[in-house]
Short mmCIF file of C-alpha atoms in Angstrom, two decimals:
data_model
loop_
_atom_site.label_atom_id
_atom_site.label_comp_id
_atom_site.label_asym_id
_atom_site.label_seq_id
_atom_site.Cartn_x
_atom_site.Cartn_y
_atom_site.Cartn_z
CA MET A 131 -64.16 101.18 -59.38
CA LYS A 132 -68.13 100.33 -59.82
CA ILE A 133 -69.34 103.58 -60.43
CA GLN A 134 -73.25 102.39 -60.25
CA SER A 135 -73.02 100.39 -56.97
CA PHE A 136 -70.77 103.79 -55.56
CA VAL A 137 -73.93 105.97 -56.79
CA LEU A 138 -76.51 103.87 -55.80
CA SER A 139 -75.45 103.18 -52.14
CA LEU A 140 -74.64 107.06 -52.11
CA ILE A 141 -78.25 107.90 -52.54
CA CYS A 142 -79.35 105.70 -49.98
CA LEU A 143 -76.89 107.48 -47.48
CA MET A 144 -77.39 110.83 -48.93
CA CYS A 145 -81.74 110.20 -48.15
CA MET A 146 -80.64 109.35 -44.74
CA VAL A 147 -78.44 111.83 -43.80
CA GLU A 148 -80.80 114.68 -45.29
CA THR A 149 -83.78 113.24 -43.76
CA LYS A 150 -82.01 113.60 -40.47
CA ALA A 151 -80.91 117.21 -41.32
CA GLN A 152 -84.41 118.51 -42.37
CA SER A 153 -86.33 116.50 -39.30
CA SER A 154 -86.33 119.63 -37.65
CA HIS A 155 -88.34 121.56 -40.59
CA LEU A 156 -90.73 118.12 -41.52
CA ALA A 157 -91.93 117.79 -38.12
CA ARG A 158 -95.41 118.25 -38.18
CA ARG A 159 -97.56 120.60 -35.40
CA LEU A 160 -100.38 119.54 -33.25
CA ILE A 161 -102.50 122.34 -36.02
CA GLU A 162 -101.48 122.38 -39.66
CA VAL A 163 -102.85 125.26 -41.28
CA LYS A 164 -103.42 124.34 -45.23
CA VAL A 165 -103.46 126.71 -47.85
CA VAL A 166 -104.40 124.99 -51.02
CA PRO A 167 -104.49 126.65 -54.42
CA ASN A 168 -106.72 126.08 -57.18
CA HIS A 169 -103.96 124.37 -59.69
CA ALA A 170 -102.13 121.39 -58.48
CA ASP A 171 -98.99 122.49 -59.95
CA TRP A 172 -99.19 126.45 -58.29
CA ASN A 173 -98.30 127.74 -61.58
CA TYR A 174 -100.65 130.24 -63.47
CA LYS A 175 -100.62 132.32 -66.53
CA VAL A 176 -100.05 136.46 -66.38
CA GLY A 177 -103.57 137.57 -65.76
CA GLU A 178 -105.20 134.06 -64.71
CA SER A 179 -106.88 134.84 -61.14
CA VAL A 180 -105.78 132.38 -58.01
CA LYS A 181 -108.07 131.09 -55.54
CA VAL A 182 -107.04 129.23 -52.77
CA ASN A 183 -108.89 127.15 -50.12
CA VAL A 184 -107.85 126.96 -46.16
CA TRP A 185 -108.31 124.40 -44.27
CA ILE A 186 -107.39 124.45 -39.99
CA LEU A 187 -106.56 120.71 -38.79
CA ARG A 188 -106.02 119.25 -35.79
CA ASN A 189 -105.05 115.09 -36.24
CA ASP A 190 -105.91 115.98 -40.35
CA VAL A 191 -109.61 116.74 -38.83
CA PRO A 192 -110.91 120.48 -40.09
CA LEU A 193 -111.69 122.77 -36.96
CA GLU A 194 -114.77 124.68 -37.72
CA ASP A 195 -115.82 127.97 -36.95
CA LEU A 196 -112.04 129.10 -36.16
CA ALA A 197 -110.90 132.94 -36.65
CA PHE A 198 -107.94 133.26 -38.85
CA GLU A 199 -106.52 136.57 -40.54
CA TYR A 200 -104.67 136.63 -44.27
CA GLU A 201 -102.28 138.61 -45.95
CA ILE A 202 -101.22 138.52 -49.57
CA SER A 203 -98.25 140.55 -51.54
CA GLU A 204 -96.05 139.92 -54.48
CA ASP A 205 -92.65 137.92 -53.07
CA MET A 206 -91.30 139.49 -50.65
CA MET A 207 -92.98 142.90 -50.91
CA PRO A 208 -95.38 145.45 -49.19
CA VAL A 209 -98.86 143.24 -48.03
CA ARG A 210 -101.44 144.36 -50.85
CA GLU A 211 -104.58 143.07 -48.96
CA LYS A 212 -105.49 142.05 -45.77
CA GLY A 213 -108.64 139.78 -44.46
CA LEU A 214 -110.17 137.82 -42.27
CA GLY A 215 -111.97 134.42 -41.93
CA ARG A 216 -113.55 131.45 -40.11
CA SER A 217 -112.25 128.02 -40.80
CA ALA A 218 -115.19 125.64 -42.44
CA LYS A 219 -115.52 121.93 -42.68
CA ASP A 220 -115.08 121.96 -46.69
CA GLY A 221 -112.71 124.86 -46.23
CA LYS A 222 -112.63 128.76 -46.76
CA MET A 223 -112.31 129.89 -50.18
CA ILE A 224 -110.28 133.16 -50.67
CA GLU A 225 -109.30 135.23 -54.05
CA MET A 226 -106.04 135.73 -54.46
CA GLY A 227 -106.00 138.30 -57.63
CA THR A 228 -103.44 137.84 -60.19
CA LEU A 229 -100.39 139.27 -61.50
CA TRP A 230 -99.84 141.01 -64.41
CA LYS A 231 -95.97 140.16 -65.08
CA PRO A 232 -94.17 137.38 -64.72
CA GLY A 233 -93.85 136.45 -60.65
CA PHE A 234 -95.15 135.33 -57.45
CA LEU A 235 -98.30 136.10 -55.30
CA ARG A 236 -97.91 135.01 -51.78
CA CYS A 237 -101.04 134.46 -49.47
CA ILE A 238 -99.72 133.57 -45.69
CA VAL A 239 -102.60 132.69 -43.06
CA LYS A 240 -102.26 132.83 -39.81
CA VAL A 241 -104.56 131.10 -36.72
CA LYS A 242 -104.43 131.36 -32.84
CA TYR A 243 -105.07 128.35 -31.33
CA ASP A 244 -104.64 127.87 -27.37
CA GLY A 245 -102.34 130.85 -27.10
CA ARG A 246 -99.96 129.71 -29.76
CA ILE A 247 -99.83 131.08 -33.62
CA TYR A 248 -100.02 128.51 -36.37
CA THR A 249 -99.23 129.63 -39.93
CA GLY A 250 -99.70 128.52 -43.57
CA MET A 251 -98.97 129.48 -47.05
CA VAL A 252 -99.16 129.34 -50.54
CA THR A 253 -97.27 131.13 -53.31
CA ALA A 254 -98.37 131.14 -56.66
CA ALA A 255 -96.13 131.34 -59.69
CA PHE A 256 -97.14 132.93 -62.66
CA ASP A 257 -94.82 132.47 -66.01
CA LYS A 258 -91.93 132.22 -63.83
CA GLU A 259 -89.03 131.28 -66.84
CA ASN A 260 -90.13 134.75 -68.15
CA ILE A 261 -89.09 136.61 -65.08
CA VAL A 262 -86.68 139.36 -65.94
CA PRO A 263 -83.51 140.28 -63.81
CA GLU A 264 -83.11 143.55 -62.64
CA THR A 265 -79.71 143.33 -62.21
CA LYS A 266 -77.42 144.67 -65.18
CA PHE A 267 -74.32 142.96 -66.55
CA PRO A 268 -71.57 145.32 -66.48
CA ASP A 269 -69.94 145.92 -69.80
CA ASP A 270 -66.42 144.83 -67.85
CA PHE A 271 -67.89 142.26 -65.92
CA GLN A 272 -65.80 139.61 -67.33
CA VAL A 273 -62.72 141.50 -68.10
CA TYR A 274 -63.19 142.37 -64.22
CA TRP A 275 -63.00 138.46 -63.02
CA ASN A 276 -60.71 137.41 -65.44
CA ASP A 277 -57.45 139.75 -64.29
CA ILE A 278 -58.55 138.70 -60.86
CA VAL A 279 -58.51 135.36 -61.23
CA GLY A 280 -55.72 135.14 -63.43
CA GLU A 281 -54.02 137.65 -60.64
CA ALA A 282 -54.82 134.88 -57.81
CA SER A 283 -53.53 131.83 -60.08
CA LYS A 284 -50.18 133.64 -59.91
CA LEU A 285 -49.72 133.22 -56.29
CA PRO A 286 -48.29 129.56 -54.82
CA MET A 287 -50.85 127.31 -53.56
CA ASP A 288 -48.51 126.90 -50.56
CA THR A 289 -50.52 124.18 -49.26
CA LYS A 290 -50.71 122.85 -45.73
CA MET A 291 -51.96 119.34 -45.37
CA GLU A 292 -52.39 117.74 -41.80
CA LEU A 293 -53.43 114.16 -41.42
CA TRP A 294 -56.40 113.84 -39.02
CA PRO A 295 -56.48 110.49 -37.62
CA GLU A 296 -58.97 110.64 -35.71
CA ARG A 297 -61.37 111.13 -38.43
CA CYS A 298 -59.34 108.17 -40.72
CA THR A 299 -61.11 105.20 -41.28
CA ASP A 300 -59.64 101.64 -43.24
CA LYS A 301 -60.96 103.17 -46.41
CA VAL A 302 -60.59 106.98 -46.56
CA ASN A 303 -57.60 109.55 -45.26
CA VAL A 304 -59.01 112.50 -43.80
CA TYR A 305 -56.91 116.04 -43.84
CA ARG A 306 -56.58 119.24 -41.97
CA VAL A 307 -55.78 121.74 -45.13
CA ASN A 308 -54.94 125.28 -45.87
CA ILE A 309 -54.08 126.90 -48.96
CA GLN A 310 -53.11 130.38 -49.81
CA ASN A 311 -56.14 132.34 -51.05
CA TYR A 312 -56.26 135.74 -52.57
CA PRO A 313 -54.85 138.06 -51.61
CA GLU A 314 -51.46 137.26 -50.90
CA LYS A 315 -50.86 135.21 -46.99
CA ALA A 316 -54.72 134.91 -46.76
CA ARG A 317 -55.64 131.44 -45.97
CA LEU A 318 -58.64 128.78 -47.50
CA TYR A 319 -59.21 126.35 -44.58
CA GLY A 320 -60.96 122.79 -45.29
CA ILE A 321 -61.02 119.17 -45.02
CA LEU A 322 -60.16 116.48 -47.70
CA CYS A 323 -61.10 112.98 -47.65
CA VAL A 324 -59.42 110.62 -49.85
CA PRO A 325 -60.01 107.35 -50.70
CA VAL A 326 -57.13 105.02 -48.93
CA ALA A 327 -57.85 102.40 -52.37
CA LYS A 328 -54.86 103.62 -55.28
CA GLY A 329 -57.13 104.86 -57.85
CA LYS A 330 -58.28 108.06 -60.06
CA TYR A 331 -61.20 109.58 -58.72
CA PRO A 332 -64.31 112.15 -59.00
CA ALA A 333 -63.47 115.13 -56.78
CA VAL A 334 -66.90 117.22 -55.27
CA LEU A 335 -66.17 120.82 -53.94
CA ARG A 336 -68.89 120.97 -51.42
CA VAL A 337 -69.36 124.78 -50.71
CA PRO A 338 -71.13 126.33 -47.24
CA GLY A 339 -74.50 127.84 -46.59
CA ALA A 340 -74.59 131.23 -44.48
CA GLY A 341 -73.02 131.20 -41.21
CA VAL A 342 -69.72 130.37 -39.28
CA ARG A 343 -69.27 127.07 -38.30
CA SER A 344 -67.11 123.98 -37.64
CA TYR A 345 -66.41 120.87 -40.57
CA LYS A 346 -65.54 117.41 -39.85
CA GLY A 347 -65.13 116.22 -44.10
CA ASP A 348 -67.21 114.29 -46.18
CA VAL A 349 -66.23 110.84 -45.23
CA ASP A 350 -68.95 108.57 -46.19
CA ASN A 351 -69.13 109.52 -49.71
CA ALA A 352 -65.38 109.80 -49.95
CA ALA A 353 -65.38 106.11 -48.68
CA ARG A 354 -67.85 105.45 -51.24
CA GLY A 355 -64.95 106.42 -54.32
CA MET A 356 -65.20 109.88 -54.46
CA ILE A 357 -62.56 112.82 -53.08
CA THR A 358 -64.37 115.11 -51.46
CA PHE A 359 -63.10 118.89 -49.92
CA GLU A 360 -65.74 120.62 -47.66
CA ILE A 361 -64.49 124.43 -47.25
CA GLY A 362 -64.87 127.15 -44.78
CA ILE A 363 -65.29 130.81 -46.47
CA HIS A 364 -64.07 133.18 -43.24
CA GLY A 365 -60.45 132.22 -43.73
CA ILE A 366 -60.31 130.95 -39.93
CA PRO A 367 -59.76 126.94 -39.13
CA VAL A 368 -62.69 125.05 -39.59
CA ASN A 369 -62.35 122.39 -36.64
CA LEU A 370 -61.88 124.96 -33.49
CA PRO A 371 -64.21 124.49 -30.50
CA ASP A 372 -68.16 125.53 -31.26
CA GLU A 373 -68.42 128.19 -29.09
CA VAL A 374 -65.46 130.30 -31.15
CA TYR A 375 -67.82 130.23 -34.25
CA LYS A 376 -70.44 131.28 -32.28
CA SER A 377 -68.82 133.96 -30.74
CA LEU A 378 -67.22 135.30 -34.26
CA TYR A 379 -71.02 135.09 -35.74
CA SER A 380 -72.35 137.23 -32.68
CA GLY A 381 -69.38 139.46 -33.15
CA PRO A 382 -66.96 140.59 -35.65
CA LEU A 383 -68.56 138.23 -38.71
CA ARG A 384 -71.73 139.68 -37.82
CA GLU A 385 -73.90 140.54 -41.04
CA TYR A 386 -70.36 139.71 -42.86
CA MET A 387 -72.52 138.84 -46.29
CA VAL A 388 -72.82 143.05 -46.09
CA PHE A 389 -69.36 144.08 -45.43
CA ASN A 390 -67.66 146.90 -47.57
CA SER A 391 -70.75 146.13 -50.04
CA ASP A 392 -70.14 149.47 -51.95
CA ASP A 393 -66.67 148.69 -53.05
CA ARG A 394 -66.12 145.60 -55.69
CA ASP A 395 -62.53 145.83 -54.78
CA LEU A 396 -63.16 145.29 -50.81
CA TYR A 397 -66.53 143.50 -50.54
CA TYR A 398 -66.36 140.22 -48.51
CA TYR A 399 -67.24 138.46 -51.38
CA LYS A 400 -64.73 138.85 -53.34
CA ARG A 401 -62.10 136.92 -51.41
CA VAL A 402 -64.80 133.92 -50.86
CA TYR A 403 -65.38 133.42 -54.76
CA LEU A 404 -61.28 133.45 -55.17
CA GLY A 405 -61.28 130.81 -52.74
CA CYS A 406 -63.96 128.19 -53.89
CA VAL A 407 -61.53 128.79 -57.31
CA ARG A 408 -58.80 128.36 -55.91
CA ALA A 409 -60.23 124.96 -54.09
CA VAL A 410 -60.75 123.59 -57.34
CA ASP A 411 -57.29 124.38 -58.51
CA PHE A 412 -56.10 122.38 -55.47
CA LEU A 413 -58.33 119.12 -55.81
CA CYS A 414 -56.92 119.58 -59.35
CA SER A 415 -53.33 118.96 -58.32
CA LEU A 416 -53.92 116.33 -56.63
CA SER A 417 -52.56 112.60 -57.74
CA GLN A 418 -55.45 110.82 -57.39
CA TYR A 419 -57.80 112.84 -59.17
CA ASP A 420 -59.74 111.34 -62.21
CA GLY A 421 -59.04 114.77 -64.56
CA GLN A 422 -62.26 114.66 -65.75
CA ASN A 423 -65.28 114.88 -63.04
CA MET A 424 -65.34 117.75 -60.75
CA PHE A 425 -68.24 118.76 -59.34
CA VAL A 426 -69.55 121.60 -56.98
CA ILE A 427 -72.53 120.95 -54.38
CA GLY A 428 -74.28 123.38 -52.41
CA GLY A 429 -77.28 125.13 -51.12
CA SER A 430 -78.55 128.72 -50.08
CA GLN A 431 -75.10 130.43 -49.67
CA GLY A 432 -73.38 127.54 -51.13
CA GLY A 433 -75.55 127.45 -54.20
CA ALA A 434 -74.32 130.65 -54.94
CA LEU A 435 -71.39 129.66 -54.53
CA SER A 436 -71.44 126.37 -56.92
CA ILE A 437 -72.51 128.70 -59.68
CA VAL A 438 -70.23 131.13 -59.18
CA THR A 439 -67.23 128.69 -59.00
CA ALA A 440 -68.50 127.06 -62.69
CA ALA A 441 -68.47 130.68 -64.25
CA LEU A 442 -64.84 131.34 -62.89
CA ASN A 443 -63.30 127.97 -63.16
CA ARG A 444 -63.68 125.86 -66.20
CA LYS A 445 -62.24 122.81 -64.55
CA VAL A 446 -65.69 122.21 -63.13
CA SER A 447 -67.72 120.10 -64.80
CA ALA A 448 -71.19 119.60 -63.18
CA ILE A 449 -72.72 121.40 -60.27
CA VAL A 450 -75.87 121.07 -58.09
CA THR A 451 -77.02 123.77 -56.36
CA PHE A 452 -80.37 124.17 -54.03
CA PHE A 453 -82.06 127.36 -53.99
CA PRO A 454 -79.18 129.74 -54.49
CA GLY A 455 -78.71 133.38 -52.29
CA LEU A 456 -77.11 136.45 -53.33
CA CYS A 457 -79.27 136.57 -56.68
CA GLU A 458 -81.02 139.63 -57.42
CA MET A 459 -79.71 141.22 -54.51
CA THR A 460 -80.81 144.91 -55.32
CA ARG A 461 -84.12 144.25 -57.06
CA ASN A 462 -87.01 146.38 -55.92
CA SER A 463 -84.35 148.15 -53.66
CA ASN A 464 -86.67 150.64 -52.68
CA VAL A 465 -89.02 148.30 -50.91
CA GLU A 466 -88.04 144.82 -49.00
CA GLY A 467 -87.75 142.86 -51.83
CA GLY A 468 -84.40 141.18 -53.36
CA GLY A 469 -82.74 137.88 -52.62
CA TRP A 470 -80.61 136.94 -49.81
CA PRO A 471 -78.84 138.80 -48.10
CA HIS A 472 -82.02 141.09 -48.25
CA ILE A 473 -79.50 144.02 -48.24
CA SER A 474 -82.75 146.23 -48.75
CA LYS A 475 -83.78 145.31 -45.25
CA SER A 476 -80.74 145.27 -43.06
CA GLY A 477 -80.91 148.90 -43.08
CA ILE A 478 -77.94 150.11 -45.31
CA ASP A 479 -78.69 152.40 -47.78
CA ILE A 480 -78.99 151.22 -51.20
CA THR A 481 -77.11 153.50 -53.81
CA SER A 482 -76.50 154.02 -56.94
CA ARG A 483 -72.81 153.18 -56.23
CA LYS A 484 -73.36 149.88 -53.83
CA ILE A 485 -76.09 148.75 -56.85
CA LYS A 486 -73.17 148.96 -59.42
CA ASN A 487 -70.79 147.26 -57.36
CA LEU A 488 -73.05 144.22 -56.49
CA ALA A 489 -73.54 143.65 -59.92
CA TYR A 490 -69.98 142.13 -59.90
CA PHE A 491 -71.32 139.86 -57.23
CA ASP A 492 -74.37 138.88 -58.00
CA VAL A 493 -75.14 135.56 -58.92
CA VAL A 494 -77.61 136.62 -62.07
CA ASN A 495 -74.34 137.53 -63.68
CA PHE A 496 -72.70 134.35 -63.20
CA ALA A 497 -75.42 132.41 -64.16
CA ARG A 498 -75.15 133.82 -67.68
CA MET A 499 -71.87 132.76 -68.14
CA ILE A 500 -72.39 128.83 -66.96
CA LYS A 501 -71.48 126.49 -69.81
CA VAL A 502 -71.39 123.14 -67.73
CA PRO A 503 -74.74 120.77 -66.81
CA GLY A 504 -76.34 121.53 -63.33
CA PHE A 505 -79.53 120.32 -61.36
CA TYR A 506 -81.29 122.90 -59.69
CA SER A 507 -84.10 122.67 -57.12
CA PHE A 508 -86.08 125.18 -55.05
CA GLY A 509 -89.70 126.03 -53.50
CA TYR A 510 -91.94 128.67 -53.93
CA ASN A 511 -92.93 129.04 -50.46
CA ASP A 512 -88.87 129.99 -49.73
CA MET A 513 -88.57 133.44 -47.98
CA THR A 514 -84.95 133.61 -47.33
CA CYS A 515 -84.23 132.59 -51.11
CA PRO A 516 -87.39 134.13 -52.51
CA PRO A 517 -88.38 132.36 -55.57
CA THR A 518 -88.50 135.26 -58.00
CA SER A 519 -84.91 136.11 -56.92
CA VAL A 520 -83.90 132.29 -57.73
CA CYS A 521 -85.79 132.07 -60.84
CA ALA A 522 -84.36 135.36 -62.20
CA ALA A 523 -81.01 133.49 -61.73
CA ILE A 524 -81.66 129.72 -62.93
CA TYR A 525 -83.25 130.84 -66.26
CA GLU A 526 -80.56 133.00 -67.53
CA ILE A 527 -78.83 129.90 -67.38
CA GLU A 528 -78.23 128.32 -71.06
CA ALA A 529 -76.25 125.46 -70.41
CA PRO A 530 -78.46 122.20 -70.21
CA LYS A 531 -79.97 121.91 -66.97
CA GLU A 532 -82.60 120.10 -64.86
CA VAL A 533 -84.94 122.05 -62.68
CA MET A 534 -86.80 120.18 -59.87
CA ILE A 535 -89.25 122.25 -57.80
CA VAL A 536 -91.30 121.57 -55.00
CA GLU A 537 -93.48 123.86 -54.86
CA GLU A 538 -94.71 123.96 -51.28
CA ASN A 539 -91.04 123.66 -50.09
CA GLY A 540 -89.39 126.78 -47.54
CA HIS A 541 -85.71 127.19 -47.42
CA PHE A 542 -84.94 123.40 -46.63
CA ALA A 543 -84.81 120.20 -49.34
CA TYR A 544 -86.45 116.97 -48.90
CA PRO A 545 -84.71 113.77 -49.12
CA GLU A 546 -86.34 113.02 -52.76
CA GLN A 547 -84.32 116.02 -53.94
CA TRP A 548 -81.08 114.80 -52.82
CA GLN A 549 -81.74 111.55 -54.22
CA ASN A 550 -82.42 113.14 -57.50
CA ALA A 551 -79.62 115.32 -57.49
CA TRP A 552 -77.29 112.35 -57.32
CA ARG A 553 -79.36 110.74 -59.72
CA TRP A 554 -78.59 112.89 -62.25
CA LEU A 555 -75.09 113.61 -61.11
CA PHE A 556 -74.20 109.92 -61.98
CA LYS A 557 -75.44 110.57 -65.23
CA GLN A 558 -72.63 113.50 -65.59
CA ILE A 559 -69.48 111.26 -64.76
CA LYS A 560 -67.52 110.67 -67.53
CA ARG A 561 -65.98 107.15 -67.62
#
């Protein structure tokens, strides 16, 4: 296999795919609200003041004398200052103040134009590498998970594979797969894509972002020389009609991410985490797997699952993680802070028992166990997986890591981030 040629073509493919997938995020609007900090990298030292300049643009031309309002707050915390201003050709300066501890300070600007509201923001980072996680590491954390993973591993895989002819190509065989998960008789469903040509190949487990949806499998990457396994997490087939998933997400699986969050043995993600571990074991059992290059890739909920999987299954050799969720889930639990799924905003009472139990599932604690290299990327303007929670996890990782920050990013990734991720992954391949 010509690995370098494969990776280069893969990079091009991923850029095209991600460009298309993110077009809705990147599309420009008629009016743009630009909030520009006085540090180009958006990074500040604790105690250093932040100043931002605000422009209201139409066709890249500043609009003058438009009224706007702004709010300043720490990351996902209550507003600490509100104000009004008027746009000017040379911009309008706002004093944001500072933080006296590591964290993030955000300014959101809104303007009404022709009956529509347009928004811009900037989020300043203060010594982000030194953010101290609130999530405590339970004394029996590793024992708890070692015991459960060991118990689950005793269950037969009971693999069921069905060729999916409509998705197969001359280069790739595609299979609908389900295997036994934990507890007994629970199933994990996914789409496996295997190169047709005889040989040994790296393997990629693709773990999903939040939601309930169908999957078709990563055929394109398999055609370029990788075994790919794209899984769902809900224990249901992943090739049903779309209306089935919409119904489930609006009904029985609505808010699944907080189901039984006060009981560590019943919490929804226990089965999910063990399913990801089992998915790696399944890939390792394939005769086409090369035995040494096992990668896990995901973003948001999938970013969390990539970290968890690598922490619990030592067969993983490297991970790619974008803006992971499930980090610092109970941070600032008496207010609105905390990472996705924002449990403190869900209306669920955050009791001391819940805080204790969720620590067994918080990605910060799995990050503390990571031993393999990782590529991590996120943005400061992400209010789904806020940067405070992301940094609290990423900077707990002592294993080799490359961190790519795109400051202005919300909850999405630019094609360049994917390009850098795949280039990094190429360097991890053992030959």
